[in-house]
Coordinates of C-alpha atoms in Angstrom, one line a residue:
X1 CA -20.2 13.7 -9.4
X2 CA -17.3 12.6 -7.1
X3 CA -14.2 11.4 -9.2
X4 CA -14.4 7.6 -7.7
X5 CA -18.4 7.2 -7.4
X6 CA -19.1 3.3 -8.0
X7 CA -15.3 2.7 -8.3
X8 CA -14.0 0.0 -5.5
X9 CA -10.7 0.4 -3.5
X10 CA -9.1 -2.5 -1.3
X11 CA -6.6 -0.9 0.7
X12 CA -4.1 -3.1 3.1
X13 CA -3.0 -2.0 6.2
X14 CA -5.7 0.8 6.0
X15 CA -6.9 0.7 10.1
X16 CA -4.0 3.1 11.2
X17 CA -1.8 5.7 10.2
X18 CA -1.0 6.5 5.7
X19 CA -3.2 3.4 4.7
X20 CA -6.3 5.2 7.1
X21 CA -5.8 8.3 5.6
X22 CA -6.3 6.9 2.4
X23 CA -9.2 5.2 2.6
X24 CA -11.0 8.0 4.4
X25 CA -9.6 10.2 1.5
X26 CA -10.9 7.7 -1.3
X27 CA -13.9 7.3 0.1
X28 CA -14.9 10.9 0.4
X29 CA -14.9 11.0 -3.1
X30 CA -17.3 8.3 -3.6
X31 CA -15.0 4.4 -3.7
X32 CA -16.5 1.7 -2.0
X33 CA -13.5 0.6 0.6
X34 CA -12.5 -2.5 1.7
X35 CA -10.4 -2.1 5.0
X36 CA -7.2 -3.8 6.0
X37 CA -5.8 -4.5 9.1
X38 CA -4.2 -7.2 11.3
X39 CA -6.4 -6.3 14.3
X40 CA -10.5 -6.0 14.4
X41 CA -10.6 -2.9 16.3
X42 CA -8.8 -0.3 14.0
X43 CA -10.7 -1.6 11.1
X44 CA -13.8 -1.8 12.6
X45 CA -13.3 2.0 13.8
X46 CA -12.5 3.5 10.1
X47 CA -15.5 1.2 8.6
X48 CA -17.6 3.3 11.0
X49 CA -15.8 6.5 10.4
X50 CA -16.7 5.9 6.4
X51 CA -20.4 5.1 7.1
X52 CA -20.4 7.7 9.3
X53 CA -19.8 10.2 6.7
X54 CA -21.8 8.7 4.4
X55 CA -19.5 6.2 2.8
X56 CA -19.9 2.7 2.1
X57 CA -16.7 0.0 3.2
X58 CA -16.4 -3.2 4.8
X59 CA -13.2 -4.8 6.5
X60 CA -11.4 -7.6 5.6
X61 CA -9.0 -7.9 8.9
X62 CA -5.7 -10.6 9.1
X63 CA -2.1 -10.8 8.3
X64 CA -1.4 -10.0 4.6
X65 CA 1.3 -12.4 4.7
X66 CA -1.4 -15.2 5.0
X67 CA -1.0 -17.6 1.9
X68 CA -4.8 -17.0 1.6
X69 CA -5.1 -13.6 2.5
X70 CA -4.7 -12.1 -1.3
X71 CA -7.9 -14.4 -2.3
X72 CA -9.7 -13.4 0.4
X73 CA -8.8 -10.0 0.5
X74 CA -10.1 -9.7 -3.4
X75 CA -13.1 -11.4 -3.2
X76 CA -14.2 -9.9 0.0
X77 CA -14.5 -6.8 -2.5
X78 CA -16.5 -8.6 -5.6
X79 CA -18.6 -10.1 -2.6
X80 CA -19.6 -7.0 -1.4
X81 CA -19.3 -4.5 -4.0
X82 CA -19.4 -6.6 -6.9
X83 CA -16.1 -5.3 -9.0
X84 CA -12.6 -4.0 -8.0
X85 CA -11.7 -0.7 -9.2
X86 CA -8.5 -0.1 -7.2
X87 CA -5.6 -1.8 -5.2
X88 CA -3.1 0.1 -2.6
X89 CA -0.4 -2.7 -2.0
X90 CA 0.0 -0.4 1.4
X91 CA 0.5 -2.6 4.7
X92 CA 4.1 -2.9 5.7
X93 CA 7.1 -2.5 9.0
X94 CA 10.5 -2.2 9.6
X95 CA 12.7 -4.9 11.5
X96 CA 16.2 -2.8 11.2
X97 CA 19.5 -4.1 11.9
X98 CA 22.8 -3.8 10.4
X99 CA 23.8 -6.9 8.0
X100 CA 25.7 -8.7 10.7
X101 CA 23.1 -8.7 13.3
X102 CA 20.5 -10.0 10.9
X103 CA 18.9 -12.9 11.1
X104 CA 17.6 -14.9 7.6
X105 CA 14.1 -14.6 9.6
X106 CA 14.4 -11.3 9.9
X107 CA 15.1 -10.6 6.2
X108 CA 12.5 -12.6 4.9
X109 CA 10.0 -11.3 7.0
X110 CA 10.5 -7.9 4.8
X111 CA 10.5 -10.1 1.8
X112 CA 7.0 -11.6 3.0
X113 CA 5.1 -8.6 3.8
X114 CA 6.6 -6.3 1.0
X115 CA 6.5 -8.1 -1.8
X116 CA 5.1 -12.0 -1.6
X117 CA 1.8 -10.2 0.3
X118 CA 1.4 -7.3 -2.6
X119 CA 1.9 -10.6 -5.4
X120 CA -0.5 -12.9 -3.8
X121 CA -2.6 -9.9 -4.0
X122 CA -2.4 -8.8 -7.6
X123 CA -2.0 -12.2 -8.5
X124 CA -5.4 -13.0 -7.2
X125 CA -6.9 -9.5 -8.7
X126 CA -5.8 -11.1 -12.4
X127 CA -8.4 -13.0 -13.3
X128 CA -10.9 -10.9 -12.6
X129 CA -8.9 -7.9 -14.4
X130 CA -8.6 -10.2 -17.5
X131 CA -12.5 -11.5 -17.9
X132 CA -13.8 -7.7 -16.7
X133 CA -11.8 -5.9 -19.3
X134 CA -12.1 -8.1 -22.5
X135 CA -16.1 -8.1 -21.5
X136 CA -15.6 -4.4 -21.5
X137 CA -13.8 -4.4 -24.9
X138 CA -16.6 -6.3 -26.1
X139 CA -19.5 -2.9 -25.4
X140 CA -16.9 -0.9 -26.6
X141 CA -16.1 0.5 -23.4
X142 CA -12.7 1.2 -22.1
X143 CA -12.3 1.4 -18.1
X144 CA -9.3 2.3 -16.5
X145 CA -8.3 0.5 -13.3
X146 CA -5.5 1.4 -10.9
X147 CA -2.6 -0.1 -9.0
X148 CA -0.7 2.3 -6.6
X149 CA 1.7 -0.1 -4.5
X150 CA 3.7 1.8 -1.6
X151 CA 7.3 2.0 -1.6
X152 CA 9.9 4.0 0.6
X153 CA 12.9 5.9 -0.2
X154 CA 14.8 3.2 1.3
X155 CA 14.0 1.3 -1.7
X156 CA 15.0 4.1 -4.4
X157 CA 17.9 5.5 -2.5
X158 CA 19.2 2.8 -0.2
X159 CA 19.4 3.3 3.3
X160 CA 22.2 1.9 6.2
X161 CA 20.3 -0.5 9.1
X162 CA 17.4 -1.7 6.3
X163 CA 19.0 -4.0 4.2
X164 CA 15.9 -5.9 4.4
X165 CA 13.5 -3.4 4.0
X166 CA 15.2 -1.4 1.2
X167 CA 15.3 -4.5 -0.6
X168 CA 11.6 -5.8 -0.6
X169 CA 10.7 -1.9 -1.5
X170 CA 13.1 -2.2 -4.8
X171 CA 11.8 -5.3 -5.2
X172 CA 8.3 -3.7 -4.8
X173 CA 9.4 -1.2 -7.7
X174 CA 10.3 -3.7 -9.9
X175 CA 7.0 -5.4 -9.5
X176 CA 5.4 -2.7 -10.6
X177 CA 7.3 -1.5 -13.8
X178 CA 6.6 -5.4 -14.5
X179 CA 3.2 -5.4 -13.9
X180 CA 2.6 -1.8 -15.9
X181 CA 3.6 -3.9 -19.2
X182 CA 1.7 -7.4 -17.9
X183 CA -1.7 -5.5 -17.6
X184 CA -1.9 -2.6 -19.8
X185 CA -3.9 -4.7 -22.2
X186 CA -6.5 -4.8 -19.5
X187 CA -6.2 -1.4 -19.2
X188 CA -4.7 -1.1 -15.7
X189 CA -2.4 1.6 -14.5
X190 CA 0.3 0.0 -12.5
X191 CA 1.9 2.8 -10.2
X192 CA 4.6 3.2 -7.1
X193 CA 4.7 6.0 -4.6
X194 CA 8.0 6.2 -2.2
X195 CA 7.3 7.9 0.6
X196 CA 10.5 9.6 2.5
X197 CA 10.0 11.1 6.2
X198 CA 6.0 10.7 7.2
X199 CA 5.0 11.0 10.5
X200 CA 3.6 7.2 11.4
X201 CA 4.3 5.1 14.4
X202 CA 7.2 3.4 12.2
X203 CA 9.1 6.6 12.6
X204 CA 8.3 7.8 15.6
X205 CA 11.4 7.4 18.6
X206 CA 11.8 3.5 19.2
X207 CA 12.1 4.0 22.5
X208 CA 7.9 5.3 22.3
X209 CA 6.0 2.2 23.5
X210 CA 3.9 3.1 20.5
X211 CA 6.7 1.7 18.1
X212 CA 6.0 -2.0 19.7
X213 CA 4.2 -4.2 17.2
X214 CA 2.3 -7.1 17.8
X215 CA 2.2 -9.4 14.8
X216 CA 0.6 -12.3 16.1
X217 CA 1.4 -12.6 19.4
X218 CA 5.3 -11.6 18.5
X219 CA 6.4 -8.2 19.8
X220 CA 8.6 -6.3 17.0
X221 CA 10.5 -3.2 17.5
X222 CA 10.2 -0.5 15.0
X223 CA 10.6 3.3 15.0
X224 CA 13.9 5.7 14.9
X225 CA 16.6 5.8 17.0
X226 CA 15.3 9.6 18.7
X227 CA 19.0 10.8 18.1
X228 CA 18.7 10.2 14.2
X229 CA 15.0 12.0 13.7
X230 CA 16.1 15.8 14.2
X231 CA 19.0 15.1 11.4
X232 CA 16.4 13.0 9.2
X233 CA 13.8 16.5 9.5
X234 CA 17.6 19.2 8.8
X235 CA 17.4 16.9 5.6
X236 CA 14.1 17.6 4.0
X237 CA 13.9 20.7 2.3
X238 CA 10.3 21.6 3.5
X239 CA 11.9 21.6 7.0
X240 CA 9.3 18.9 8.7
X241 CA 7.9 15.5 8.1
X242 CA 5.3 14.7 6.4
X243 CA 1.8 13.8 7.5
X244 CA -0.1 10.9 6.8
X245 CA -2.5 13.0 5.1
X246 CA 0.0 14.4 2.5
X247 CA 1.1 11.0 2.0
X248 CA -2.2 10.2 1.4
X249 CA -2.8 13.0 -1.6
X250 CA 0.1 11.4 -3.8
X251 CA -1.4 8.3 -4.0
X252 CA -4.5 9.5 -4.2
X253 CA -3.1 11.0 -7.2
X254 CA -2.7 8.1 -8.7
X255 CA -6.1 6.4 -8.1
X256 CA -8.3 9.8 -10.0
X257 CA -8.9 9.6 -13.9
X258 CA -6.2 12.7 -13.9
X259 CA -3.5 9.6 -13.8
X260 CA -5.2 7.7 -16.4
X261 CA -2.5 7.6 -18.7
X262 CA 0.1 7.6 -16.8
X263 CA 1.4 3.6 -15.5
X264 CA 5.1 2.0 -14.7
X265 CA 5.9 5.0 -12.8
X266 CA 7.6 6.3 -9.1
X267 CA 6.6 9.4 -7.4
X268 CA 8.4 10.3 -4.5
X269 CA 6.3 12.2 -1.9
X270 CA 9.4 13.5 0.3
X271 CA 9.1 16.8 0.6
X272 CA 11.7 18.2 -2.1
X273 CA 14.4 15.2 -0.7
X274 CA 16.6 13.8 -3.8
X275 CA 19.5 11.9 -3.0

């Protein structure tokens, strides 16, 4: 039996890069997915790379940041799957700037997608967590959900240029120590994973036209200054940065029933960095 048969995950940002990794990853052992991205085409392609191996997911495509989007984004999973199993608070950017060239927009923009989307979200998930469980409580049963939201080393260690960003991922880790001790009565595990140097299209050189996001209809720059990525790789004791794959396994960690006692906790997946 595959560890996540009959279990459903909704995964944001899941059409490119860590969050697709993921969902092809949960899905191979058996989760019903519900994909997340803000454009059709790149969730559309890993709904049909799922099926194609034999999977079963569905998309739920817009901008997390939506003030609707966490409703929808739930119930698109009881609608099609009828329960909810597993949430990876996952889509994100970067807008970097030093604090003097920052604008207010550009810090709450951070804010928005980092940590009023993953709310909304688990806000949305709680009713349904509440009724499920005390139902289950009732048979005697005891079923153990999972939260893994998706942090960065910025937010752990700090980190110059991202004073927006490292502050919506501490914000994001504060969230989830909270919500560890909000919904352990329902019996959900309320885990964060930092990630430090993965190979994604936010960290390639921001010069790559591939580091240009659209977020609708507004171009934003992301990626690396190319001068700062061979120093960021001298700094990780594995020698190399990680792929989206291996970002992938530690939170996949957290969604098995290996991790069903542990909750309120941050794994960094860096590759030996502590700073």
């Amino acid at each position: 039996m595959k560890k996540l048969a009959g279990k459903t995950a909704i995964i944001s940002g899941s059409g490119r890069g860590i969050g697709r990794a993921l969902a092809l990853k949960l899905a191979a052992d058996g989760a019903n997915i519900v994909v997340n991205d803000l454009d059709e085409a790149p969730a559309a392609e890993v709904v049909a790379a799922i099926k194609a191996a034999g999977g079963h997911a569905v998309a739920c495509t817009g901008n997390v940041t939506a003030e609707d989007f966490g409703e929808r984004f739930v119930q698109t999973a009881l609608d099609s799957f009828g329960g909810l199993d597993i949430i990876v608070n996952n889509a994100g950017y970067t807008r970097d700037a030093v604090i003097q060239k920052q604008s207010d927009e550009q810090f709450q923009a951070m804010l928005d997608v980092h940590v009023v989307a993953p709310f909304r979200i688990l806000r949305a998930a709680s009713e349904h967590f509440r009724v499920t469980s005390k139902q289950e409580a009732a048979e005697g049963r005891e079923v153990i959900r999972k939260i893994v939201n998706i942090s960065s080393m910025a937010g752990t260690h700090g980190n110059a240029g991202q004073v927006n960003y490292s502050s919506a991922k501490s914000a994001l880790i504060g969230m989830t120590k909270t919500m560890s001790k909000e919904w352990g009565r329902y019996k959900v595990c309320v885990n964060c994973v930092a990630f430090g140097f993965i190979e994604t299209r936010l960290t390639k050189p921001n010069d790559d036209p591939a580091t240009l996001i659209e977020i609708e209809g507004k171009a934003i720059q992301a990626g690396v200054p190319a001068a700062m990525l061979g120093a960021l790789k001298t700094m990780v004791p594995l020698g190399r940065a990680g792929t989206p794959d291996e970002a992938a396994g530690g939170v996949y960690l957290f969604c098995i029933p290996e991790s069903d006692y542990i909750s309120g906790q941050v794994m960094i997946v860096g590759g030996g960095v502590s700073l």
